[in-house]
Amino acid sequence: MNYQNTLAFAQEQDQNDPLHHFRDKFYFPQVNKQDAIYFCGNSLGLQPKSAQMYIDNEMYKWANLAVEGHFKGEEPWFNYHELLAAGAARVVGAKESEVVIMNQLTVNLHLMLVSFYRPEGKRFKIITEAGAFPSDQYALETQTKFHGFNPDEAVVELYPREGEHTLRNEDILQAIKDNADELALVMMGGINYYTGQVFDMEAITKAGHEAGAIVGFDLAHAAGNVPVKLHDWDVDFAVWCTYKYLNSGPGGTSGVFVHERHANNPDLPRFAGWWGHDASSRFQMKKGFIPMPGAAGWQLSNAQILPLAVHRASLELFDEAGMENLRAKSEKLTGYLEYLINDVHVGKDVLEMITPTDPNARGCQISILVKQNARELFNKLMEAGIIVDYREPNVIRVAPTPLYNSFEEVYRFSEILHKTLEAHQ
Ligand SMILES: *Cc1c(COP(=O)(O)O)cnc(C)c1O
């Protein structure tokens, strides 16, 4: 695409953007009495205006039906989680039965590790990316300890080559081969939260399986951001949160994928609770756990209706927009951001983009390493009404999401960035 560094060009892109009207379906935070330029959907997505209505419906049911709401009314709470499975499955490329929405991300990651990190004999190692999100690091550290291993030996962290910021696919695949005899699990982010690098999940899954290991992904930064085909790629399990690109509210609920070849295996070890028990006999309250078929058999507690209601509102918008359309816009929008950052004339050597330049290896986030006064630059952007985020020690993450951001916002961002850099000199 031939980009131009002009407001007119940006506005023309917005006029031709079939998804442009989706931004009217969200609330934008206010800075200086104006809508902020919100490029932080990778951290907390904006509130869909429809979410309130979905919550109100459940509050109304609670007020009017109280306990009867579990079984009475139009959408009884007993089956409420089922209303989300199809929409969530479309976002991650799964069959409906392979997905369940429940709990929160780190809890679900532990539940999955209970079932899928099954060290045996000399197979006890887990391959992961170095610098994974801390919760993922702590989960792997404590799970390996739980099985009696030293995490320094059991968790193999992959680092980029000297002088590089992101991992090369060939190096990941080689590491899987090199550790094949001792490998129990490959567990990585679908996208690294810091660099924004998308991993080749299909190739990694294939290599992991060839090595005799199980393969799982944390899709916190991938779900709702890049196309994912968990079922076809043959991934064993995955987890994701819903409050980042999926716009389902602070601390919102989470998604779990279990491939059907495991999901319908009642003998797979798991930590169980009554909500995962076969629905037809759940309320007989009898001894002996019989899992529901599919990912739903990993549910523990009765469903958290209010966070699920918000997530439903959001999933409907994803269905309306379509992941393929979102991705098509996202590549253009992020490409435009990259082009404009590269078009800096003053202070060029201060900024280094550490996100891959290949569109297939990134989603909508660009991580900018700032070599001088990073915190100060970040503060100035925030004062000017741009909401981005800062990650220690010196990275600013900028994430224009295709659902509610515009080309004009990307243009305005770059204008402010350049002015701030000039004043910086
Ligand atoms: C955001 C994020 C988390 C957060 O976990 P919660 O349990 O939702 O607090 C975990 N892992 C990754 C990779 C993330 O990006």
XYZ file of C-alpha atoms and ligand atoms in Angstrom:
440
model
C 0.000 0.000 0.000
C 1.196 3.521 -0.816
C 0.802 5.620 2.280
C 0.967 9.404 2.508
C 1.836 11.540 5.460
C -1.167 13.862 5.168
C -4.397 14.373 7.025
C -6.332 14.214 3.761
C -4.942 10.751 3.029
C -5.883 9.503 6.508
C -9.388 10.896 6.222
C -9.843 9.315 2.834
C -8.904 5.915 4.289
C -11.523 6.388 6.982
C -14.172 7.266 4.420
C -13.427 4.062 2.545
C -13.258 1.931 5.676
C -16.301 -0.373 5.940
C -15.656 -0.770 9.689
C -15.375 2.942 10.452
C -18.846 3.180 12.045
C -17.933 0.638 14.733
C -16.159 3.365 16.685
C -19.572 4.897 17.437
C -20.418 1.751 19.359
C -17.779 2.467 22.043
C -17.212 5.005 24.806
C -13.939 6.914 24.498
C -12.227 8.281 27.601
C -11.971 12.061 27.802
C -8.735 14.008 28.078
C -8.768 17.815 27.972
C -12.542 17.571 27.367
C -12.017 15.656 24.142
C -12.068 12.037 23.102
C -8.633 10.662 23.807
C -6.699 8.913 21.060
C -6.955 5.503 22.650
C -4.219 3.100 21.544
C -4.341 0.906 24.601
C -6.787 -1.802 23.556
C -3.950 -4.285 24.100
C -4.222 -3.549 27.807
C -7.873 -2.713 28.427
C -10.299 -2.504 25.519
C -12.933 0.226 25.428
C -16.450 -0.255 26.725
C -19.014 -1.249 24.100
C -22.067 0.969 24.582
C -24.250 -2.143 24.402
C -22.584 -3.733 27.444
C -24.742 -1.777 29.887
C -27.919 -3.224 28.409
C -26.623 -6.775 28.694
C -25.729 -6.186 32.341
C -29.053 -4.475 33.031
C -30.931 -7.480 31.662
C -29.248 -9.765 34.165
C -29.693 -7.290 37.036
C -33.352 -7.101 36.146
C -33.644 -10.887 36.129
C -31.900 -11.076 39.482
C -34.244 -8.428 40.941
C -37.379 -10.028 39.588
C -36.677 -13.742 39.554
C -33.869 -14.097 42.089
C -32.947 -17.785 42.392
C -35.527 -18.712 39.769
C -33.317 -16.923 37.225
C -31.212 -20.081 37.042
C -33.968 -21.950 35.239
C -36.684 -19.461 34.291
C -36.965 -16.604 31.845
C -35.579 -16.327 28.361
C -31.923 -16.993 28.964
C -31.653 -18.937 32.192
C -28.322 -18.699 34.001
C -27.997 -22.481 34.096
C -27.051 -22.501 30.396
C -25.860 -18.903 30.099
C -22.228 -19.804 29.299
C -23.456 -21.725 26.248
C -24.614 -18.454 24.709
C -20.987 -17.381 24.364
C -19.299 -20.506 23.033
C -20.138 -20.049 19.352
C -18.992 -16.418 19.160
C -15.822 -17.147 21.108
C -15.122 -20.202 18.943
C -15.269 -18.006 15.822
C -12.696 -15.618 17.293
C -10.144 -18.376 17.934
C -10.988 -20.783 15.112
C -12.430 -23.603 17.181
C -15.465 -25.826 17.279
C -18.107 -24.622 19.649
C -17.645 -27.653 21.915
C -13.913 -26.962 22.181
C -14.425 -23.606 23.896
C -15.709 -22.502 27.267
C -15.802 -19.042 28.833
C -15.078 -19.049 32.560
C -12.884 -17.791 35.416
C -9.894 -15.600 34.631
C -6.848 -16.184 32.538
C -4.217 -17.236 35.064
C -6.658 -19.543 36.843
C -7.459 -21.184 33.531
C -3.796 -21.499 32.644
C -3.228 -23.425 35.871
C -6.226 -25.639 35.183
C -4.865 -26.428 31.742
C -1.385 -27.129 33.098
C -2.900 -29.572 35.582
C -4.317 -31.513 32.649
C -1.584 -30.984 30.080
C 1.717 -30.712 31.892
C 2.135 -34.392 32.714
C 5.858 -34.993 33.118
C 6.801 -38.633 32.742
C 10.183 -40.338 32.976
C 12.762 -38.071 31.414
C 10.107 -35.925 29.705
C 9.682 -33.021 32.092
C 10.763 -29.880 30.244
C 8.641 -26.964 29.124
C 9.752 -24.680 26.295
C 8.584 -21.087 26.499
C 9.639 -17.667 25.283
C 11.956 -15.704 27.582
C 10.288 -12.511 28.768
C 6.803 -14.013 28.732
C 4.136 -12.136 30.671
C 4.971 -12.540 34.388
C 1.823 -14.477 35.246
C 2.777 -17.098 32.658
C 6.321 -17.254 34.031
C 5.040 -17.720 37.575
C 2.552 -20.355 36.477
C 5.290 -22.410 34.794
C 7.720 -21.865 37.671
C 5.247 -23.037 40.299
C 3.779 -25.874 38.257
C 7.202 -27.393 37.665
C 7.958 -27.002 41.392
C 4.630 -28.606 42.199
C 5.818 -31.680 40.307
C 9.076 -31.650 42.261
C 11.361 -30.148 39.615
C 13.795 -27.288 39.705
C 12.228 -24.622 37.440
C 15.684 -23.554 36.231
C 16.098 -27.012 34.740
C 12.514 -27.719 33.765
C 11.620 -24.417 32.076
C 13.641 -23.777 28.914
C 13.372 -20.103 27.981
C 14.115 -19.091 24.410
C 15.998 -15.826 23.901
C 16.394 -13.802 20.729
C 19.812 -13.883 19.100
C 22.404 -11.387 20.227
C 21.439 -7.898 19.033
C 17.893 -8.950 18.074
C 14.624 -8.234 19.848
C 12.404 -11.039 18.647
C 12.720 -14.787 18.231
C 13.350 -16.357 14.844
C 10.880 -19.057 13.978
C 13.681 -21.378 12.836
C 15.336 -21.025 16.250
C 12.112 -21.934 18.058
C 11.655 -25.022 15.908
C 15.294 -26.000 16.383
C 15.035 -25.660 20.171
C 12.006 -27.950 20.137
C 14.010 -30.541 18.152
C 17.058 -30.182 20.368
C 15.005 -30.820 23.505
C 12.775 -33.477 21.961
C 13.804 -36.344 24.251
C 13.035 -34.427 27.405
C 10.170 -32.249 26.265
C 6.757 -32.542 27.922
C 5.202 -29.261 26.830
C 5.603 -26.228 24.586
C 3.748 -23.333 26.169
C 4.097 -19.874 24.648
C 2.204 -16.676 24.101
C 0.447 -16.512 20.732
C 1.816 -12.973 20.666
C 4.516 -11.736 23.003
C 2.995 -8.896 25.046
C 6.181 -6.830 25.078
C 7.449 -6.978 21.513
C 4.120 -7.651 19.801
C 5.669 -10.582 17.905
C 3.192 -13.166 16.619
C 4.578 -16.679 16.844
C 3.978 -19.173 14.065
C 1.548 -21.226 16.119
C 0.883 -23.722 13.382
C 4.549 -24.553 12.802
C 5.302 -24.612 16.525
C 2.408 -26.986 17.158
C 3.570 -29.302 14.411
C 7.157 -29.306 15.675
C 5.998 -29.846 19.265
C 3.891 -32.822 18.266
C 6.736 -34.295 16.208
C 8.855 -34.064 19.338
C 6.186 -35.969 21.252
C 5.122 -32.963 23.342
C 1.841 -31.221 24.087
C 1.461 -27.666 22.749
C -0.529 -24.843 24.337
C -0.760 -21.081 23.853
C -1.693 -18.082 25.922
C -3.695 -15.957 23.480
C -4.118 -12.913 25.756
C -2.710 -10.665 23.019
C -3.858 -12.726 20.061
C -7.567 -13.271 20.664
C -9.514 -10.639 18.770
C -6.306 -9.254 17.288
C -5.018 -11.749 14.710
C -6.670 -14.691 12.957
C -6.201 -17.872 14.940
C -7.199 -21.389 13.864
C -6.748 -23.468 16.965
C -8.659 -26.485 15.749
C -7.065 -26.720 12.305
C -3.605 -26.034 13.664
C -4.165 -28.951 16.009
C -3.222 -26.973 19.117
C -3.819 -29.011 22.280
C -5.065 -26.226 24.540
C -5.211 -22.447 24.793
C -6.342 -19.748 27.203
C -7.025 -16.041 26.773
C -8.432 -13.074 28.639
C -11.322 -11.014 27.313
C -10.529 -7.529 28.602
C -7.778 -6.645 26.104
C -8.743 -6.738 22.415
C -12.008 -8.423 23.321
C -13.291 -5.358 25.207
C -15.067 -7.212 27.996
C -14.236 -5.083 31.003
C -11.555 -4.799 33.688
C -10.682 -8.209 35.131
C -13.238 -9.685 32.736
C -13.798 -13.350 32.149
C -11.527 -15.675 30.170
C -11.656 -18.266 27.424
C -10.357 -21.816 27.289
C -9.817 -24.060 24.287
C -9.324 -27.802 24.589
C -8.937 -29.669 21.320
C -11.738 -32.171 20.863
C -9.412 -35.155 20.866
C -8.672 -34.332 24.531
C -11.906 -32.626 25.442
C -13.922 -35.791 25.130
C -11.483 -37.936 27.035
C -13.023 -38.341 30.499
C -9.847 -40.018 31.771
C -7.665 -36.960 31.320
C -6.640 -35.763 34.789
C -8.265 -32.510 35.792
C -9.317 -30.487 38.802
C -13.088 -30.661 38.773
C -16.039 -28.735 40.154
C -19.785 -29.136 39.953
C -20.265 -26.843 36.949
C -18.145 -29.190 34.851
C -20.333 -32.125 35.773
C -22.710 -33.605 33.227
C -25.539 -31.061 33.029
C -28.377 -33.578 33.027
C -27.413 -35.003 36.427
C -25.684 -31.984 37.992
C -28.536 -31.136 40.314
C -28.845 -34.671 41.589
C -25.789 -33.676 43.617
C -24.407 -37.204 43.601
C -20.973 -38.594 44.335
C -18.718 -39.342 41.360
C -17.605 -36.733 38.802
C -18.825 -37.229 35.248
C -17.397 -34.484 33.013
C -19.499 -32.658 30.464
C -18.265 -33.324 26.946
C -15.950 -30.720 25.493
C -14.136 -27.857 27.150
C -17.201 -27.231 29.334
C -16.090 -30.229 31.394
C -13.323 -28.056 32.900
C -15.754 -25.608 34.486
C -15.512 -25.375 38.232
C -17.991 -22.886 39.590
C -21.411 -21.714 38.580
C -20.991 -19.179 35.819
C -20.250 -15.506 36.631
C -23.185 -14.018 34.820
C -22.252 -10.313 34.924
C -18.793 -10.634 33.307
C -20.259 -13.129 30.841
C -22.993 -10.646 29.942
C -20.390 -7.996 29.068
C -18.429 -10.480 27.018
C -21.546 -11.405 25.099
C -22.118 -7.794 24.132
C -18.570 -7.614 22.843
C -18.616 -10.926 20.972
C -21.675 -9.757 19.060
C -19.658 -6.820 17.741
C -16.880 -9.166 16.630
C -19.431 -11.291 14.809
C -20.880 -8.240 13.151
C -17.475 -6.946 12.056
C -15.932 -10.339 11.190
C -12.357 -11.309 12.109
C -11.243 -11.314 8.466
C -12.449 -7.770 7.880
C -10.858 -6.665 11.120
C -7.563 -8.222 10.123
C -7.619 -6.631 6.669
C -8.085 -3.186 8.211
C -5.603 -3.895 10.976
C -2.775 -4.626 8.556
C -3.364 -1.297 6.817
C -3.785 0.665 10.027
C -0.672 -0.725 11.705
C 1.241 -0.424 8.449
C 0.263 3.247 8.382
C 1.482 3.721 11.951
C 4.800 2.094 11.057
C 5.147 4.244 7.934
C 4.478 7.449 9.860
C 6.900 6.586 12.657
C 9.556 5.899 10.030
C 8.785 9.252 8.443
C 10.238 11.093 11.437
C 12.947 13.533 10.476
C 13.926 14.906 13.807
C 14.969 12.490 16.521
C 14.992 9.467 14.223
C 17.740 7.745 16.153
C 15.815 8.075 19.414
C 13.123 5.614 18.371
C 13.526 1.959 17.460
C 10.551 -0.206 16.601
C 11.155 -3.654 18.059
C 7.991 -5.256 16.667
C 8.567 -7.345 13.531
C 8.133 -5.463 10.250
C 6.538 -8.505 8.577
C 2.744 -8.044 8.882
C 2.346 -11.810 9.373
C 4.530 -11.634 12.445
C 2.610 -8.897 14.220
C -0.887 -7.840 15.168
C -1.919 -4.247 15.719
C 0.661 -3.373 18.352
C 3.925 -1.608 17.643
C 6.414 -1.458 20.489
C 8.727 1.504 20.328
C 11.979 1.374 22.208
C 12.867 4.933 23.234
C 16.588 5.433 23.715
C 16.468 8.751 25.515
C 14.089 10.129 28.150
C 11.501 7.490 27.432
C 9.349 8.252 30.440
C 9.309 11.959 29.603
C 8.193 11.305 26.035
C 5.460 9.003 27.285
C 4.221 11.616 29.782
C 4.090 14.283 27.066
C 2.049 12.019 24.791
C -0.384 11.317 27.620
C -0.718 15.038 28.368
C -1.544 15.626 24.722
C -4.477 13.224 24.953
C -2.870 10.073 23.610
C -3.375 6.993 25.718
C -0.643 4.446 25.068
C 1.293 2.421 27.604
C 4.704 2.246 29.063
C 6.599 -0.926 29.825
C 9.780 -0.841 31.839
C 12.519 -0.077 31.156
C 11.924 2.055 28.050
C 9.229 0.761 25.731
C 6.067 2.545 24.622
C 3.433 0.213 23.212
C 1.063 1.679 20.664
C -1.913 -0.388 19.567
C -4.429 1.017 17.076
C -7.246 -1.520 17.072
C -9.218 -2.021 13.872
C -12.566 -2.148 15.678
C -12.635 1.384 17.036
C -9.541 3.262 15.898
C -9.189 5.329 12.745
C -6.513 6.320 10.270
C -7.018 9.920 11.330
C -6.140 9.008 14.905
C -2.955 7.326 13.699
C -2.118 10.463 11.729
C -2.795 12.738 14.737
C -0.708 10.476 16.937
C 2.242 10.762 14.614
C 1.824 14.532 14.362
C 1.970 14.841 18.156
C 4.835 12.352 18.389
C 6.899 14.336 15.902
C 6.190 17.689 17.537
C 7.109 16.265 20.911
C 10.343 14.835 19.545
C 11.258 18.176 18.000
C 10.706 19.920 21.314
C 12.787 17.177 22.891
C 15.917 18.106 20.909
C -2.703 -9.791 30.228
C -2.013 -11.090 30.363
C -2.193 -11.891 31.498
C -3.035 -11.439 32.651
O -3.567 -12.512 33.372
P -4.873 -12.327 34.270
O -5.046 -13.652 34.893
O -5.994 -11.925 33.356
O -4.596 -11.240 35.258
C -1.554 -13.126 31.524
N -0.774 -13.547 30.497
C -0.582 -12.788 29.396
C 0.278 -13.298 28.275
C -1.172 -11.530 29.309
O -0.951 -10.771 28.236
